[in-house]
XYZ file of C-alpha atoms in Angstrom:
476
model
C 124.077 107.370 108.077
C 125.841 106.889 104.693
C 129.045 108.701 103.912
C 128.850 111.614 101.462
C 129.513 111.056 97.790
C 133.274 111.508 96.648
C 133.705 114.327 94.073
C 134.473 111.797 91.164
C 131.415 109.693 92.036
C 129.230 112.662 92.331
C 130.422 114.008 88.895
C 129.938 110.635 87.328
C 126.346 110.289 88.593
C 125.578 113.871 87.499
C 126.849 112.775 84.081
C 124.826 109.523 83.991
C 121.499 111.636 84.996
C 122.185 113.703 81.974
C 122.249 110.677 79.663
C 119.392 109.382 81.440
C 117.404 112.400 81.018
C 117.846 112.097 77.128
C 117.122 108.294 77.405
C 113.868 108.350 79.610
C 112.732 112.011 79.854
C 113.222 114.655 82.714
C 110.032 113.752 84.551
C 111.182 110.090 84.939
C 114.536 110.886 86.041
C 113.134 113.629 88.724
C 110.620 111.184 90.121
C 112.655 108.055 90.377
C 116.406 108.299 89.677
C 117.628 111.795 90.892
C 117.027 111.060 94.475
C 119.689 108.008 94.345
C 123.283 108.194 94.976
C 126.250 106.501 93.332
C 128.192 104.893 96.308
C 130.900 102.604 94.355
C 131.711 102.243 90.636
C 134.541 100.196 88.987
C 134.832 98.593 85.635
C 132.000 95.990 85.713
C 129.808 96.933 88.530
C 127.982 99.986 90.039
C 126.238 100.135 93.300
C 123.473 102.763 94.031
C 121.609 103.966 97.250
C 117.956 104.444 96.490
C 115.539 106.371 98.807
C 113.064 103.689 99.224
C 112.462 99.970 98.482
C 109.714 101.258 96.196
C 112.353 103.048 94.265
C 114.589 100.187 94.080
C 112.134 97.891 92.897
C 110.847 100.344 90.136
C 114.267 100.981 88.810
C 115.313 97.331 88.722
C 112.054 96.597 86.809
C 111.883 99.405 84.441
C 115.259 101.336 83.991
C 118.176 98.712 84.756
C 119.215 98.472 81.149
C 119.355 102.351 80.769
C 121.059 102.619 84.036
C 123.865 100.308 83.300
C 124.379 101.957 79.637
C 124.518 105.237 81.258
C 127.130 104.142 83.761
C 128.869 101.814 81.328
C 128.995 98.701 83.647
C 127.596 95.204 83.034
C 126.203 94.744 86.627
C 124.123 96.885 88.977
C 123.345 96.727 92.684
C 120.703 98.911 94.452
C 120.256 99.222 98.139
C 117.421 100.953 99.741
C 117.720 103.584 102.541
C 114.502 103.132 104.344
C 114.275 106.519 105.990
C 111.175 108.823 106.647
C 112.347 111.333 104.092
C 109.787 113.920 104.708
C 110.611 113.874 108.340
C 114.348 113.974 107.813
C 114.538 116.667 105.493
C 111.575 118.710 106.564
C 112.984 121.903 108.305
C 110.675 124.638 108.606
C 112.299 126.895 106.195
C 111.871 124.264 103.499
C 108.158 124.822 103.723
C 107.853 128.565 103.738
C 105.595 129.704 100.922
C 107.259 131.611 98.154
C 105.308 133.943 95.818
C 104.506 132.795 92.233
C 107.205 133.610 89.801
C 106.696 136.771 87.776
C 105.462 136.653 84.316
C 107.852 138.473 81.952
C 106.601 139.218 78.367
C 108.871 138.551 75.387
C 109.508 142.363 74.851
C 110.621 142.886 78.304
C 112.997 139.854 78.070
C 114.580 141.446 75.113
C 114.758 144.886 76.342
C 116.037 144.407 79.645
C 119.769 143.465 80.089
C 119.528 142.914 83.870
C 116.871 140.320 83.897
C 117.363 137.794 86.708
C 118.259 134.179 85.888
C 114.721 132.975 86.734
C 113.198 135.501 84.346
C 115.437 134.368 81.540
C 114.271 130.968 82.107
C 110.703 132.106 81.546
C 109.639 130.622 78.210
C 107.982 133.226 75.670
C 104.298 132.944 75.198
C 104.433 131.377 71.782
C 107.384 129.067 72.422
C 107.182 125.153 73.258
C 106.761 124.431 76.980
C 110.115 124.313 78.775
C 109.353 123.388 82.054
C 108.874 119.562 81.352
C 108.777 116.884 78.951
C 105.822 116.672 76.716
C 103.412 114.814 78.842
C 102.990 111.041 77.845
C 99.495 110.489 76.980
C 97.540 107.468 75.973
C 96.517 108.192 72.319
C 93.210 106.190 72.754
C 92.083 108.230 75.812
C 90.294 110.843 73.919
C 86.828 112.349 74.064
C 85.886 110.675 70.798
C 86.669 107.265 72.472
C 84.791 107.839 75.659
C 81.569 106.315 75.925
C 79.056 108.476 77.514
C 76.131 107.088 79.821
C 74.081 107.933 82.674
C 76.919 106.800 85.063
C 79.409 109.234 83.625
C 77.487 111.951 81.832
C 78.172 114.790 84.231
C 81.779 114.174 84.810
C 81.876 113.790 80.747
C 80.229 117.181 80.506
C 82.495 118.993 83.113
C 85.560 117.390 81.539
C 84.697 119.152 78.125
C 84.034 122.474 79.635
C 87.533 122.476 81.349
C 89.172 121.295 78.255
C 87.470 124.254 76.098
C 88.048 126.832 78.659
C 90.838 125.716 80.932
C 90.856 128.162 84.110
C 87.411 129.425 83.576
C 85.131 126.603 83.759
C 85.571 124.597 86.915
C 88.728 125.078 88.873
C 89.581 122.678 90.338
C 87.746 119.716 88.543
C 87.943 116.880 90.897
C 86.893 113.482 89.527
C 86.335 110.384 91.823
C 85.279 106.815 91.548
C 86.199 103.284 91.687
C 89.056 101.946 89.866
C 88.805 101.386 86.177
C 85.825 103.600 85.519
C 87.302 106.232 83.046
C 88.908 108.895 85.411
C 92.415 108.792 83.809
C 90.629 108.554 80.296
C 88.827 111.806 80.906
C 92.074 113.538 82.385
C 94.145 112.614 79.305
C 91.338 113.711 77.057
C 91.366 117.020 78.754
C 95.143 117.138 77.949
C 94.615 116.249 74.541
C 91.975 118.617 73.772
C 94.023 121.506 75.399
C 97.339 120.756 73.616
C 95.529 120.524 70.132
C 93.577 123.997 70.622
C 96.117 125.757 72.664
C 99.579 124.446 72.151
C 101.230 127.366 73.594
C 99.880 126.388 77.049
C 102.202 124.360 79.415
C 100.345 121.173 80.467
C 101.598 118.786 83.213
C 100.053 115.320 83.482
C 101.426 113.232 86.269
C 100.185 110.603 89.009
C 100.290 111.742 92.405
C 103.087 109.272 93.238
C 105.375 111.017 90.860
C 104.874 114.253 92.542
C 105.542 112.471 95.843
C 108.708 110.933 94.481
C 110.103 114.308 92.999
C 109.157 116.138 96.024
C 111.179 113.741 98.198
C 114.096 113.583 95.727
C 114.163 117.466 95.648
C 114.560 117.389 99.515
C 117.291 115.060 99.427
C 119.060 117.031 96.806
C 118.439 120.543 98.279
C 116.638 121.555 95.189
C 113.395 122.494 96.771
C 113.284 125.832 94.788
C 113.781 124.170 91.392
C 110.891 121.812 92.306
C 108.746 124.944 93.010
C 109.527 126.663 89.712
C 108.899 123.366 87.824
C 105.269 122.851 89.096
C 104.105 126.402 89.797
C 104.628 127.934 86.345
C 102.482 125.444 84.352
C 99.233 126.566 82.840
C 97.166 123.142 83.296
C 98.305 120.720 86.117
C 96.499 117.390 85.963
C 97.118 115.011 88.992
C 95.889 111.168 89.175
C 95.260 109.282 92.492
C 95.597 112.424 94.931
C 94.507 109.782 97.655
C 98.081 108.899 97.990
C 98.620 112.254 99.827
C 97.036 110.501 102.747
C 99.463 110.275 105.938
C 102.274 112.312 103.802
C 101.920 115.648 105.879
C 104.854 117.391 104.342
C 104.029 116.458 100.851
C 100.193 117.757 101.631
C 102.050 120.929 102.782
C 103.931 121.367 99.493
C 100.766 120.416 97.360
C 98.798 122.915 99.299
C 101.194 125.831 98.327
C 101.484 124.757 94.459
C 97.689 124.510 94.495
C 97.294 127.976 95.931
C 100.069 129.312 93.376
C 98.348 127.756 90.512
C 94.642 128.899 91.513
C 95.857 132.302 92.222
C 96.850 132.799 88.535
C 93.564 131.151 87.280
C 95.641 128.035 86.097
C 93.595 125.007 85.652
C 93.935 122.224 88.079
C 92.357 118.806 87.206
C 92.416 116.076 90.232
C 91.206 112.518 90.345
C 90.841 110.061 93.426
C 89.145 106.951 94.434
C 87.243 108.675 96.904
C 85.351 111.869 97.426
C 87.666 114.775 99.045
C 86.003 114.571 102.513
C 86.513 110.642 102.422
C 90.198 110.592 101.737
C 91.626 109.673 105.244
C 94.357 112.039 106.978
C 93.908 114.670 104.541
C 94.498 118.264 105.650
C 91.062 120.222 106.178
C 92.486 123.098 104.252
C 93.399 120.716 101.303
C 89.657 119.220 101.527
C 88.293 122.644 101.382
C 90.257 123.387 98.187
C 89.500 120.409 96.341
C 85.813 121.317 96.774
C 86.201 124.817 95.626
C 85.471 123.884 91.998
C 83.357 121.190 90.847
C 83.437 117.517 92.318
C 81.982 114.861 89.986
C 81.819 111.202 90.643
C 81.924 108.572 87.925
C 79.851 105.745 88.969
C 79.874 102.097 87.639
C 78.385 101.787 84.226
C 74.848 100.663 83.839
C 73.965 97.523 81.645
C 73.266 99.449 78.535
C 76.421 101.632 78.860
C 78.553 98.261 79.422
C 77.021 96.989 76.144
C 77.751 100.407 74.298
C 81.327 100.205 75.498
C 81.742 96.490 74.350
C 80.523 97.568 70.948
C 82.779 100.558 70.781
C 85.860 98.357 71.700
C 84.620 95.659 69.136
C 84.905 98.472 66.611
C 88.515 99.409 67.753
C 89.596 95.632 67.323
C 87.625 95.374 63.811
C 85.244 92.743 64.952
C 81.317 92.447 64.626
C 80.049 91.711 68.241
C 76.813 90.297 68.261
C 74.024 91.398 70.878
C 74.067 88.205 72.732
C 77.686 88.052 73.257
C 77.818 91.667 74.278
C 74.901 91.208 76.599
C 76.513 87.861 78.203
C 79.700 89.816 78.940
C 78.042 92.849 80.210
C 75.908 90.743 82.561
C 78.935 89.344 84.283
C 81.327 92.081 84.378
C 79.445 95.101 86.252
C 81.870 97.616 87.643
C 84.858 97.709 85.898
C 85.445 99.148 82.417
C 89.005 97.896 82.108
C 88.112 94.397 83.021
C 85.053 94.833 80.508
C 87.449 95.818 77.725
C 89.922 93.099 78.912
C 87.126 90.355 78.560
C 86.488 91.330 74.962
C 90.165 91.617 74.090
C 90.772 87.945 75.303
C 87.912 86.880 73.327
C 89.377 88.385 70.206
C 92.589 86.778 71.065
C 90.863 83.187 71.702
C 89.135 83.671 68.273
C 92.191 84.362 66.303
C 94.652 82.080 67.816
C 92.353 79.062 67.805
C 90.695 80.050 64.269
C 87.192 79.908 65.854
C 84.282 82.268 65.396
C 83.046 84.522 67.975
C 80.419 82.605 69.999
C 78.816 82.383 73.596
C 80.779 79.219 74.482
C 84.027 81.123 73.660
C 82.717 84.029 75.588
C 82.454 81.852 78.716
C 85.914 80.848 78.135
C 87.386 84.329 77.833
C 85.279 85.426 80.768
C 86.816 82.560 83.001
C 85.340 80.179 85.458
C 86.841 82.513 88.393
C 84.529 85.393 86.890
C 81.423 83.395 86.501
C 81.365 81.904 90.235
C 82.525 85.153 91.544
C 78.983 86.600 90.833
C 77.284 83.582 92.609
C 79.606 83.516 95.928
C 79.761 86.242 98.531
C 83.273 86.457 99.879
C 83.171 87.210 103.684
C 86.038 88.028 106.063
C 86.201 84.518 107.577
C 87.070 83.193 104.043
C 89.955 85.683 103.579
C 91.416 84.990 106.975
C 91.193 81.161 106.505
C 93.290 81.269 103.469
C 95.730 83.835 104.801
C 96.356 81.964 108.069
C 96.505 78.644 106.016
C 99.077 80.233 103.590
C 101.414 82.190 106.182
C 101.065 79.514 108.914
C 100.042 82.324 111.360
C 97.147 82.426 113.969
C 94.108 84.604 114.144
C 95.101 85.822 117.672
C 98.441 87.063 116.065
C 96.607 88.887 113.263
C 94.418 90.397 115.887
C 97.106 91.155 118.373
C 99.210 94.463 118.749
C 102.549 92.663 117.880
C 104.333 94.449 115.072
C 107.021 91.877 114.103
C 107.306 91.194 110.313
C 106.083 87.904 110.484
C 103.019 89.140 111.644
C 102.511 92.463 109.924
C 103.082 91.235 106.504
C 100.130 88.680 106.427
C 97.868 91.184 108.430
C 98.654 93.779 105.527
C 98.056 90.944 102.958
C 94.700 90.114 104.520
C 93.772 93.947 104.884
C 94.619 94.285 101.179
C 92.511 91.449 100.060
C 89.592 92.354 102.236
C 89.537 95.734 100.539
C 89.524 94.166 97.072
C 87.215 91.286 97.574
C 84.426 92.626 100.073
C 82.322 95.628 100.629
C 83.371 96.274 103.871
C 84.309 99.767 105.053
C 87.822 100.747 106.038
C 86.812 100.986 109.564
C 84.973 97.668 109.463
C 88.218 95.836 108.052
C 90.300 97.557 110.895
C 87.800 96.125 113.441
C 88.699 92.587 112.303
C 92.211 93.369 113.118
C 92.003 94.327 116.675
C 90.348 97.363 116.255
C 92.854 99.000 114.144
C 92.198 102.757 112.866
C 91.220 102.977 109.220
C 94.426 104.865 108.412
C 96.294 101.859 109.042
C 94.011 100.002 106.577
C 94.779 102.712 103.933
C 98.441 102.413 104.606
C 98.589 98.608 104.291
C 96.317 98.852 100.898
C 98.689 101.565 99.333
C 101.808 99.926 100.266
C 100.905 96.444 98.889
C 99.216 97.799 95.791
C 102.408 99.743 95.012
C 104.413 96.641 95.420
C 102.049 94.712 93.359
C 102.748 96.993 90.291
C 106.473 96.442 90.328
C 106.963 92.884 91.831
C 105.792 90.064 89.579
C 106.190 87.492 92.105
C 104.167 89.364 94.820
C 101.363 89.977 92.260
C 101.205 86.159 91.303
C 100.816 85.478 95.092
C 98.027 87.853 95.631
C 96.313 86.378 92.420
C 96.737 82.942 94.082
C 95.304 83.822 97.348
C 92.600 85.411 95.580
C 91.632 82.470 93.475
C 91.917 80.284 96.677
C 89.508 82.550 98.572
C 87.035 82.405 95.573
C 87.275 78.885 95.127
C 86.940 78.102 99.190
C 90.745 77.298 99.700
C 90.871 74.764 97.032
């Protein structure tokens, strides 16, 4: 176990956190930095201890410059403390439910000279939200920019109802569907509408990963009550990707009580996931039940006509006139992902401008890419994935299917699981069956772990892209 911080280092780190809060915002600092420790500091170099490898990679990739500035050093070292923090800090008394904070009117706050500190912190009804930084929203993710079709009409109508009558329409609203279909767009649109129509409302928009990181950091800092006050006094709580709660029992416990506290006061809750609540593995039954209390709305892949409409809307945003044949060609080849659909049109526009060429079908084929065109013609099998993974890592099929848990075996096994989930239609159980009959939760853990690493590790993301390319082209 690491030694406790010296008073000087602790004070210096707290001062740095104050500077970082001004630079990055309180939500970012709480989610990624507050759980770190400053273990050494000299004139040129600082050394930090981060809770997990994910924290270390994220900090180095996104916040290193601000960290060096706040600490006044030229070099920075970060080590990861690979502990199960939920288990380490999960004493029973940390998870006892506390009642929601009492609401105090502006009159009573002024009139009472004996108000408690908690009451004094409660913002006045007409003041700006004080609990958290203003949510960082995508300016283009508004209802006006959302293309409605048969695949998403029900979810769009439900989101509209929540935005117009938060707490009264559907509570909670649970959106689910595959990646890139518009869940985040609708969630940001809800936040935009509420903040415009009811600016006095306190709105929290965050990913489930941020909630988890802040919770773990609060456990390490012994500030669990601050964490609870922060999230239980909002008017609207919007959380993306709640499937990340899988296998995190202590965080599920805290999320359960936060959910109850908000719901008891009629505060609006909006959640999203890549799966229906009942299909999220290792999620407590009581959470599944509560997620289904309000309205569960699925967003399905867009039909051909909707894909064409999305491309035309994107074309208008880019200031280009998109012909019917080009829009139809792209829509025929990109069927399941709105982000990829828009990304293809963006590439087409970039190629046209860079080379000074008019928009045309040949240029659209180039923007689509050979891999994408061949993908629709070639079905990926598990054997294709295993062949490429075994060839790249120099392992054996028997090792991948064995019970061995050495890093040299676990790593390629997890990579193969991730690729199988991305490139095939196999269920979690079917994927696990190809690796010695492993449970579906093992597959979920591997996929989530590698997906988080892919987002912050460019070299690893490039490796996955190369393996995917080789799989699609028959290991060429």
